[in-house]
Short mmCIF file of C-alpha atoms in Angstrom, two decimals:
data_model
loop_
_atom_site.label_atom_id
_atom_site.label_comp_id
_atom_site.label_asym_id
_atom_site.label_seq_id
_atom_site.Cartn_x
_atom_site.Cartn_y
_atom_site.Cartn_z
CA UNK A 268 141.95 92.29 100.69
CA UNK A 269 142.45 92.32 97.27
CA UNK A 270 146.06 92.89 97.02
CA UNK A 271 148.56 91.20 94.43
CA UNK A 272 150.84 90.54 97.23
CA UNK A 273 148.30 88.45 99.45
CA UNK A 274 147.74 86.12 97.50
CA UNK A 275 150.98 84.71 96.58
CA UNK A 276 151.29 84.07 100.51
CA UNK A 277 148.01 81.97 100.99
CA UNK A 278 148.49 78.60 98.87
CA UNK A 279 145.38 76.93 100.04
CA UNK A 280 142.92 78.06 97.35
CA UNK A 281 142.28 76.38 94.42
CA UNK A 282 143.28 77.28 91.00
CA UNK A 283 139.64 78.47 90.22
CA UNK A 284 139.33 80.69 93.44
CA UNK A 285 143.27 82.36 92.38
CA UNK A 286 141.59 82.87 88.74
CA UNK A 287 138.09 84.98 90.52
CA UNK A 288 140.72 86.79 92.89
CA UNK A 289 142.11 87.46 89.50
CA UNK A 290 139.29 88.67 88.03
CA UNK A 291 138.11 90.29 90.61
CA UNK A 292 140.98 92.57 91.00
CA UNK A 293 141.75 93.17 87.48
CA UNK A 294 137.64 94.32 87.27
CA UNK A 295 138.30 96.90 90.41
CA UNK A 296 141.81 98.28 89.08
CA UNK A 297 139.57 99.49 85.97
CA UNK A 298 137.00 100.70 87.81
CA UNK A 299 139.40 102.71 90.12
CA UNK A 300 140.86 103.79 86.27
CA UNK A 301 137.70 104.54 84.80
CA UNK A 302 136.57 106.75 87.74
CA UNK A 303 139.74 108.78 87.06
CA UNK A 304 139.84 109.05 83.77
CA UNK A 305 135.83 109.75 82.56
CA UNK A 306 134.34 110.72 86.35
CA UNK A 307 130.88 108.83 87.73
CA UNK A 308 128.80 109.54 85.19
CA UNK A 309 131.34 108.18 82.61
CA UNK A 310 131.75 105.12 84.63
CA UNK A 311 129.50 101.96 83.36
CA UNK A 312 129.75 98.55 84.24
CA UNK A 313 129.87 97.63 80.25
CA UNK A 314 132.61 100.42 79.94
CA UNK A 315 134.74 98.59 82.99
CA UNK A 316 134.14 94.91 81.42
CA UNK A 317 136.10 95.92 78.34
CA UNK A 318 139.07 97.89 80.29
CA UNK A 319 139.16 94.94 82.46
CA UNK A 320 139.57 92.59 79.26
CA UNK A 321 136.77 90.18 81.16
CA UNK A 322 134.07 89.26 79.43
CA UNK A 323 130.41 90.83 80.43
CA UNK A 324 129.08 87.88 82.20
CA UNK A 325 132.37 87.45 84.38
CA UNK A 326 132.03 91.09 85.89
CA UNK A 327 128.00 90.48 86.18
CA UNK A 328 128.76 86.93 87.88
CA UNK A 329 131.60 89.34 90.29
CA UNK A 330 129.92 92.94 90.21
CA UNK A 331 126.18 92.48 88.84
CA UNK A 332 125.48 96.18 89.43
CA UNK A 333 127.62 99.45 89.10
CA UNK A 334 127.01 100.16 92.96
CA UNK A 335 128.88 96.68 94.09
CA UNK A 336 131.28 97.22 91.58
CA UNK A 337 132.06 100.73 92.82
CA UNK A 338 131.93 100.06 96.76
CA UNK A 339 134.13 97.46 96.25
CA UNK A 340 136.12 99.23 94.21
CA UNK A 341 136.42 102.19 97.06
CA UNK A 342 137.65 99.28 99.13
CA UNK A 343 140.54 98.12 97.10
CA UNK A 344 141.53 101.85 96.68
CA UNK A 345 141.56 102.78 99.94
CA UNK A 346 143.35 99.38 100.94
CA UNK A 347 145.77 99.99 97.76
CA UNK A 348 146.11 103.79 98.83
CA UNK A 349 146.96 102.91 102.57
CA UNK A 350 149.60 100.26 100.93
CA UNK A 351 151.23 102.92 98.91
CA UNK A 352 151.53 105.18 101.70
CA UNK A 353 152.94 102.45 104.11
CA UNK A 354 155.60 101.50 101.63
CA UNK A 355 156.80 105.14 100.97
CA UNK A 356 156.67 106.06 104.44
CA UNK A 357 159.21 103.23 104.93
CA UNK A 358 162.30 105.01 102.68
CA UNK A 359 161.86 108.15 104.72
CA UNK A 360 164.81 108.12 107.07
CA UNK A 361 163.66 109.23 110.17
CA UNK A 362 164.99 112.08 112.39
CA UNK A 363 164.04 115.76 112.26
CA UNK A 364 162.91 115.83 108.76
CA UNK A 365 160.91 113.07 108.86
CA UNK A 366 157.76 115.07 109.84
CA UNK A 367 157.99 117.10 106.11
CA UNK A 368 158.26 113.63 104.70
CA UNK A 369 155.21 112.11 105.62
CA UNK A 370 153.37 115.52 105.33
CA UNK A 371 154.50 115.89 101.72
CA UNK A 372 153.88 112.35 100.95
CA UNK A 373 150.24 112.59 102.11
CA UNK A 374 149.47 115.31 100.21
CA UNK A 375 150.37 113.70 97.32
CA UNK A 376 148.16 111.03 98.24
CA UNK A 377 145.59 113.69 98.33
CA UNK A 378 146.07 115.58 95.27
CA UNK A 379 146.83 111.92 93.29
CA UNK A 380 144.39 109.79 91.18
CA UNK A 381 143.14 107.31 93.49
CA UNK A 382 141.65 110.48 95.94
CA UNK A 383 140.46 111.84 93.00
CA UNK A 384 138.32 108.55 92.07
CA UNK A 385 137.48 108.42 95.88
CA UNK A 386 135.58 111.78 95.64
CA UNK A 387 133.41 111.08 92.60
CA UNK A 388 132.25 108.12 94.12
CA UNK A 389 131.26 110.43 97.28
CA UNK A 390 130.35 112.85 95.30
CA UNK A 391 127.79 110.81 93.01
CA UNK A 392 126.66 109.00 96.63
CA UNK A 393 125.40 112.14 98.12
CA UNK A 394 122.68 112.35 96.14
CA UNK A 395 122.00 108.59 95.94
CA UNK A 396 120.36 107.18 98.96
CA UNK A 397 121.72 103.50 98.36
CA UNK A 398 124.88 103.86 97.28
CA UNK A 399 125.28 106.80 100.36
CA UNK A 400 123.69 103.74 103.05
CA UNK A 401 126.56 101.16 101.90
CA UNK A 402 129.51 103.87 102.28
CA UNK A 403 128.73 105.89 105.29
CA UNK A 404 129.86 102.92 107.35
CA UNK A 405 132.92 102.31 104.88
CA UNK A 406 134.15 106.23 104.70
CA UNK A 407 134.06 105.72 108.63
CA UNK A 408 136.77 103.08 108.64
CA UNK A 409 138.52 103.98 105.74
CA UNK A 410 138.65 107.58 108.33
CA UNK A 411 139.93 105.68 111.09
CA UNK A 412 142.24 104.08 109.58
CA UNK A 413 143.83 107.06 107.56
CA UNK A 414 143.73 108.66 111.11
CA UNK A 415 145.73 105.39 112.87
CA UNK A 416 148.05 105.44 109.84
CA UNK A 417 148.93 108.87 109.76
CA UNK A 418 149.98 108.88 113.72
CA UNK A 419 151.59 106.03 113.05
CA UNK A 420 153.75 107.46 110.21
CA UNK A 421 154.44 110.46 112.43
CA UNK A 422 155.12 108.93 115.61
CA UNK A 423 152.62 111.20 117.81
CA UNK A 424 151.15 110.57 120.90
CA UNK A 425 147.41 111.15 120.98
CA UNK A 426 147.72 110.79 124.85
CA UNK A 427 149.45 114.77 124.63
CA UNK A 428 146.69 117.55 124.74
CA UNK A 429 146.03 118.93 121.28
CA UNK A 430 147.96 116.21 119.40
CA UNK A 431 145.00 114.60 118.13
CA UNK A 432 143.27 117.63 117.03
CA UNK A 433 146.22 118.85 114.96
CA UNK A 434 146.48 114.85 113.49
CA UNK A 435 143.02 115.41 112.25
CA UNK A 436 143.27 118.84 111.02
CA UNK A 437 146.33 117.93 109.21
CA UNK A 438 143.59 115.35 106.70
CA UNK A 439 141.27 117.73 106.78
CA UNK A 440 143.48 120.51 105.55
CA UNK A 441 145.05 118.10 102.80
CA UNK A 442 141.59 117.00 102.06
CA UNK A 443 140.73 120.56 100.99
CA UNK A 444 144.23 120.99 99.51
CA UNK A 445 143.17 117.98 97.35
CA UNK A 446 140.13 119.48 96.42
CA UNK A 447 141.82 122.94 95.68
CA UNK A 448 144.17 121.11 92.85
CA UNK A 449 140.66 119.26 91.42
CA UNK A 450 140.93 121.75 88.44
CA UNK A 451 143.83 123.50 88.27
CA UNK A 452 147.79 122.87 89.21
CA UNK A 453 147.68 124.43 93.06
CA UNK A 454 151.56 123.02 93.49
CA UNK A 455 153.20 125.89 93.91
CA UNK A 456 150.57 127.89 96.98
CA UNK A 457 149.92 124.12 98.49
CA UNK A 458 153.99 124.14 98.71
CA UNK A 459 154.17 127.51 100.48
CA UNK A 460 151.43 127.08 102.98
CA UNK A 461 152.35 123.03 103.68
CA UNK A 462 156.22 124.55 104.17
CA UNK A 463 153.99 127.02 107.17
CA UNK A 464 151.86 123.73 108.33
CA UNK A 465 154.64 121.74 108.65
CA UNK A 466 156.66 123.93 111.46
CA UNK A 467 153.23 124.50 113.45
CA UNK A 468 152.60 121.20 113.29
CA UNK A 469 156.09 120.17 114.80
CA UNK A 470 155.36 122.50 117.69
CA UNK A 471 151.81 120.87 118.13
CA UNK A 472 153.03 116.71 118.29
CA UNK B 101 125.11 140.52 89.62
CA UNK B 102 121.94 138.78 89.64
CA UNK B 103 121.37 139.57 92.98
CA UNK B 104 117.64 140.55 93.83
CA UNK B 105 118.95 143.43 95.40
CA UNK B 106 120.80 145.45 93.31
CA UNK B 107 117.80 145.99 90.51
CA UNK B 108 115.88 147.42 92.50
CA UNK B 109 118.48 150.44 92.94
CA UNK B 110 119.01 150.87 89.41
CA UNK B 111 115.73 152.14 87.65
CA UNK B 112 117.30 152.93 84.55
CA UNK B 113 116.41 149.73 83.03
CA UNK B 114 113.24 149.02 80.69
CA UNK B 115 110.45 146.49 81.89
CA UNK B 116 111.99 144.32 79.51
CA UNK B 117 115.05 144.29 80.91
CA UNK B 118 113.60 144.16 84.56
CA UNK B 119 111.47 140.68 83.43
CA UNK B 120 114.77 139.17 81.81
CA UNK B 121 116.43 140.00 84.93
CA UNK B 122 114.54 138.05 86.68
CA UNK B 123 113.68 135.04 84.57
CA UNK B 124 117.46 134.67 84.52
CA UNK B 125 117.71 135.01 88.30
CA UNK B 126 114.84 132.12 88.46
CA UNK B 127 116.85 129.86 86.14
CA UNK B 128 119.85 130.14 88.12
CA UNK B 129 118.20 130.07 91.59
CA UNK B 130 116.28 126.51 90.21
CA UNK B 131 120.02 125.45 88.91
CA UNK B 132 121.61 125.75 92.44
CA UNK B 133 118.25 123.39 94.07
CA UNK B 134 118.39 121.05 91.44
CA UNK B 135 122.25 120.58 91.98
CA UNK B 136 121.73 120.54 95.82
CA UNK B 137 118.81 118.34 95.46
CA UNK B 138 119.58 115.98 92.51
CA UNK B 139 123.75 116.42 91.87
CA UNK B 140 125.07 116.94 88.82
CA UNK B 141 123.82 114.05 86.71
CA UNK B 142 120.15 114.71 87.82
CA UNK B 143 120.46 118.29 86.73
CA UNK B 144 119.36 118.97 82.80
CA UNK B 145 118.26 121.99 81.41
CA UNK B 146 114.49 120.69 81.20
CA UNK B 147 114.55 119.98 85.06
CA UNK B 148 115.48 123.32 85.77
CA UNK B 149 112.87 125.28 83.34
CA UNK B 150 110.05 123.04 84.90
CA UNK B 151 111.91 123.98 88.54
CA UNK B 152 112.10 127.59 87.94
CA UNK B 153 108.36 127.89 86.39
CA UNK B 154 110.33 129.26 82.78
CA UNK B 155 109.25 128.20 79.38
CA UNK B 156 111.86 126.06 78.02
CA UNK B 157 111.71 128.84 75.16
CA UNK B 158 113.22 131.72 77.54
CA UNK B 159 115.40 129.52 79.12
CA UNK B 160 117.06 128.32 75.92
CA UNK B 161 117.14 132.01 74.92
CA UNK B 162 119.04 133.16 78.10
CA UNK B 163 120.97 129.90 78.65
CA UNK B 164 121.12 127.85 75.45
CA UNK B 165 123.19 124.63 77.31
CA UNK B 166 123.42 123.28 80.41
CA UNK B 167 127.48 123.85 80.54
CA UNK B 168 126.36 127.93 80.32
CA UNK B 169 123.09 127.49 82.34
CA UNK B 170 125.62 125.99 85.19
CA UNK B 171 128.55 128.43 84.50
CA UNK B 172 126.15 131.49 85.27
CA UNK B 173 124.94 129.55 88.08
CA UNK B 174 128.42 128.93 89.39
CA UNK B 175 128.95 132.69 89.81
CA UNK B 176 125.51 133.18 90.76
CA UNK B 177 126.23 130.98 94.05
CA UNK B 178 129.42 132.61 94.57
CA UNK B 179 128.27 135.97 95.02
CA UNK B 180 125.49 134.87 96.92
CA UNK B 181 127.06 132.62 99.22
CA UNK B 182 129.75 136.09 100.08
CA UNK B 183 126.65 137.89 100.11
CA UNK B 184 124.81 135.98 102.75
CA UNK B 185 128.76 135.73 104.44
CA UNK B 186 129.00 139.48 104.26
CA UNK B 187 125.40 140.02 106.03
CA UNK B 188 125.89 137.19 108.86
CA UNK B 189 129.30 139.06 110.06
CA UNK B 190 128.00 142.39 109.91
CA UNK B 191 125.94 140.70 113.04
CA UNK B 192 129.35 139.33 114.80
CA UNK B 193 130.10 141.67 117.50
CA UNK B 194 133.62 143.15 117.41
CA UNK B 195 136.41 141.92 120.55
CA UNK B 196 137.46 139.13 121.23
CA UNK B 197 134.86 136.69 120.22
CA UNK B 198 134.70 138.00 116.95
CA UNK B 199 137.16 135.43 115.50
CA UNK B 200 135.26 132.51 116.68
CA UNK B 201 132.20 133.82 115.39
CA UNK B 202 133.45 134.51 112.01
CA UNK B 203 135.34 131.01 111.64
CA UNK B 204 131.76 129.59 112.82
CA UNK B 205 129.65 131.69 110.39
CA UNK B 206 132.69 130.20 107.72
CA UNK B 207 131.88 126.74 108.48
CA UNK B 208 128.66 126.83 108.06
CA UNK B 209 129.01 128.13 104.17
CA UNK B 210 131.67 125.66 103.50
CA UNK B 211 129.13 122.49 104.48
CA UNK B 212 125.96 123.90 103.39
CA UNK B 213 123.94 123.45 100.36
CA UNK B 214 125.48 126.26 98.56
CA UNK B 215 129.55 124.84 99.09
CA UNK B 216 127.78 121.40 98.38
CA UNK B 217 126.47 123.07 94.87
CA UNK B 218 129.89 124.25 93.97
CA UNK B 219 131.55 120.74 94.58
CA UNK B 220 128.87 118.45 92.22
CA UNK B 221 130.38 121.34 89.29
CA UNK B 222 133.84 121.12 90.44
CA UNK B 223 133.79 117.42 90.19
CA UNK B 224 132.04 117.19 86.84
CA UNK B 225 134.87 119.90 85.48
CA UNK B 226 137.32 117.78 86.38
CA UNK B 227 136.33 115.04 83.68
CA UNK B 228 134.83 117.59 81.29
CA UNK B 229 137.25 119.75 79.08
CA UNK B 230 134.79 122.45 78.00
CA UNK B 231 133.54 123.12 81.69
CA UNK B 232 137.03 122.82 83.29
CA UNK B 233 138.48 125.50 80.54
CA UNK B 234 135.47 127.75 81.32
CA UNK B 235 135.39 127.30 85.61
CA UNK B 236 139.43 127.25 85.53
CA UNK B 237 139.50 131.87 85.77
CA UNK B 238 135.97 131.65 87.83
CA UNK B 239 137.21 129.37 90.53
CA UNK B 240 140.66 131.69 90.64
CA UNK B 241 138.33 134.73 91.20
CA UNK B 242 136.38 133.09 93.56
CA UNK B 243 138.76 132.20 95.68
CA UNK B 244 140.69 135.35 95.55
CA UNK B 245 137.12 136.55 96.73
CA UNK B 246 136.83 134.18 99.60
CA UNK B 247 140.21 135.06 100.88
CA UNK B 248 139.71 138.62 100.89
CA UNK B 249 136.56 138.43 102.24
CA UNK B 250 138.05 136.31 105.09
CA UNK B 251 140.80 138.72 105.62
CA UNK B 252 138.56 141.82 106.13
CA UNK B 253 136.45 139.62 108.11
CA UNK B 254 138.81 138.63 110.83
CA UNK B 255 140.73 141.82 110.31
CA UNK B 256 144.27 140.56 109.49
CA UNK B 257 147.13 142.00 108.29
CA UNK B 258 148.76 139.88 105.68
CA UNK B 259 151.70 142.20 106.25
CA UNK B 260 152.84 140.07 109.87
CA UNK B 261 154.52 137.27 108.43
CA UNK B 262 152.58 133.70 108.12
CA UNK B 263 149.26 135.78 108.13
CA UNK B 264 148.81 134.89 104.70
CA UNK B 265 149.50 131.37 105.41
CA UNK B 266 147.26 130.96 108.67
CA UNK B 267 144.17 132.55 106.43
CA UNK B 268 145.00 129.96 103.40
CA UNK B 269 145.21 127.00 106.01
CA UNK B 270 141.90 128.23 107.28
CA UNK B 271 139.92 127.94 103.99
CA UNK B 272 141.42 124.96 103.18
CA UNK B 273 140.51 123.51 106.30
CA UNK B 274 137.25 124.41 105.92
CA UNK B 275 137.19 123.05 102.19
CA UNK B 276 138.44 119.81 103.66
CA UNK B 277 135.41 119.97 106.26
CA UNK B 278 133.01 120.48 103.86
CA UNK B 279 134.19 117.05 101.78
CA UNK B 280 134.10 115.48 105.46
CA UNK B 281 130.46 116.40 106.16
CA UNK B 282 129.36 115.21 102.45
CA UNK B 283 127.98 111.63 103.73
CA UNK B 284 127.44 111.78 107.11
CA UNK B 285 126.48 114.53 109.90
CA UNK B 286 130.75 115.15 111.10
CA UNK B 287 129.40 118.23 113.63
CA UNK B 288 130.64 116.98 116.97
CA UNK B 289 134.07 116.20 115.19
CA UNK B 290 134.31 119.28 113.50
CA UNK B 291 133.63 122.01 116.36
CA UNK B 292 136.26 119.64 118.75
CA UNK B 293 138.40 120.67 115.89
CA UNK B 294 137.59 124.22 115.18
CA UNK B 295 137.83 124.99 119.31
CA UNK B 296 141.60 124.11 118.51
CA UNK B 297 141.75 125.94 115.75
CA UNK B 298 140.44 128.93 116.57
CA UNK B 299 143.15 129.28 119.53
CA UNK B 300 145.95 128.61 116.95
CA UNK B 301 144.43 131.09 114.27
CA UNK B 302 144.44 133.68 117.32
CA UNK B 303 148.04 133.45 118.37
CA UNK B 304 148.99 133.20 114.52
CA UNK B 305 146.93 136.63 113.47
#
């Protein structure tokens, strides 16, 4: 939605719309980069202003509270996240080793920055009733979708018994892989046990 | 080592000692609510004295900031939650159920309030230098812990080859499912996906 690239295909908006888009996505990059770098409780809307370089009534006039500014923030990631994946997952040549490709690719995914700031937002919404009510219905799409792209990517066939299951345990496994590495360097175990995954996996699809 | 338990076997301790014993088991017991309840930016030392029914004198005296208040809380949790484990699979029956009943028992811990606890600390580390320096040999031990705990539990041999692997996979799975559940009630998804998984575990043990 808010990607660079989109724009520069879609000439019909004026030069004032192109400047919000602008803003817009220059206010969520430093959101996503302030949720990285200093966690929820680091994150303000003031603090985000002054990364973005736009001034404090621009991101109130976008973003007037931390919770828009953060869901839509979880958007752009998760839209910029699935981007990043699709483009990668292009240069792997396919054939038999395509499956350790994609497998190492998404874990990197999961163990990278933008996952990172995706689970301090969830984190900090648990215990939040409002900002938990506006994201339960967008973690369930941003879900699907990971789901869709990751079959996709592998070129399975949910219609096969057990093919979905082991698509989904796949995420949930490098979900907990990501969370594993939250702290400390896990590369070298998450290496060893993915390099185990990968060959059960290629039995299950 | 706070456990409510163990003092009871070990009389050689003044009244003293017995009363600090359990102020400090109070403190930490209040710590682990107030994170389940109220996450990591609703928890401050205050909370927790009020919580726990201490003075904020003897809980300044046993835990002087909220970083070591949380750290002893941390490891509090942890040998609770293997505790509670521990008990629970003592009631498993052995044959050939047992496995299903442990991985149940496993997935319970790792999206209940205790796992739930552990993650709002994790997360915070992550930005925080001081805490992440001081969790960084806790969460090694703990998880050293967990696996052996899940090893005797199932009763593998990490001798067989990928035995190792398939109990690694398992944890992180379950970590995974625990970040899964944090929003939203995942239940129905997550036994579909643990029925598949428990076959797989079985033919890899």
């Amino acid at each position: 939605m808010f990607a660079a690239g989109q724009a520069v295909g879609v000439p019909v908006r004026t030069p004032q719309q192109e400047r919000s888009r602008a803003t817009q996505a220059r206010l969520l990059e430093a959101t996503v980069e302030c949720l990285v770098e200093r966690g929820w409780s680091g994150t303000t809307t003031t603090v985000v202003a002054t990364m973005a370089g736009v001034s404090r009534g621009a991101q109130l006039h976008h973003y007037p509270t931390k919770a828009s500014l953060v869901m839509a923030a979880v958007e752009h990631l998760a839209e910029r996240r699935a981007e990043e994946i699709r483009t990668e997952a292009a240069a792997i040549p396919p054939g038999p080793q395509r499956l350790d490709g994609v497998v190492d690719m998404l874990a990197a995914a999961f163990t990278g920055p933008l996952y990172m700031a995706a689970l301090e937002v969830w984190i900090a919404a648990r215990t939040d009733p409002e900002l938990r009510a506006a994201l339960v219905p967008l973690e369930a799409r941003v879900g699907r979708e990971m789901h869709r792209l990751t079959v996709e990517l592998l070129g399975a066939d949910e219609r096969n018994p057990g093919v979905r299951e082991a698509i989904q345990a796949t995420l949930d496994l490098l979900r907990g892989l990501g969370v594993a590495n939250l702290l400390s360097d896990d590369t070298a175990r998450r290496t060893a046990l993915l390099a185990a995954w990968k060959r059960q996996l290629a039995t299950l699809l």
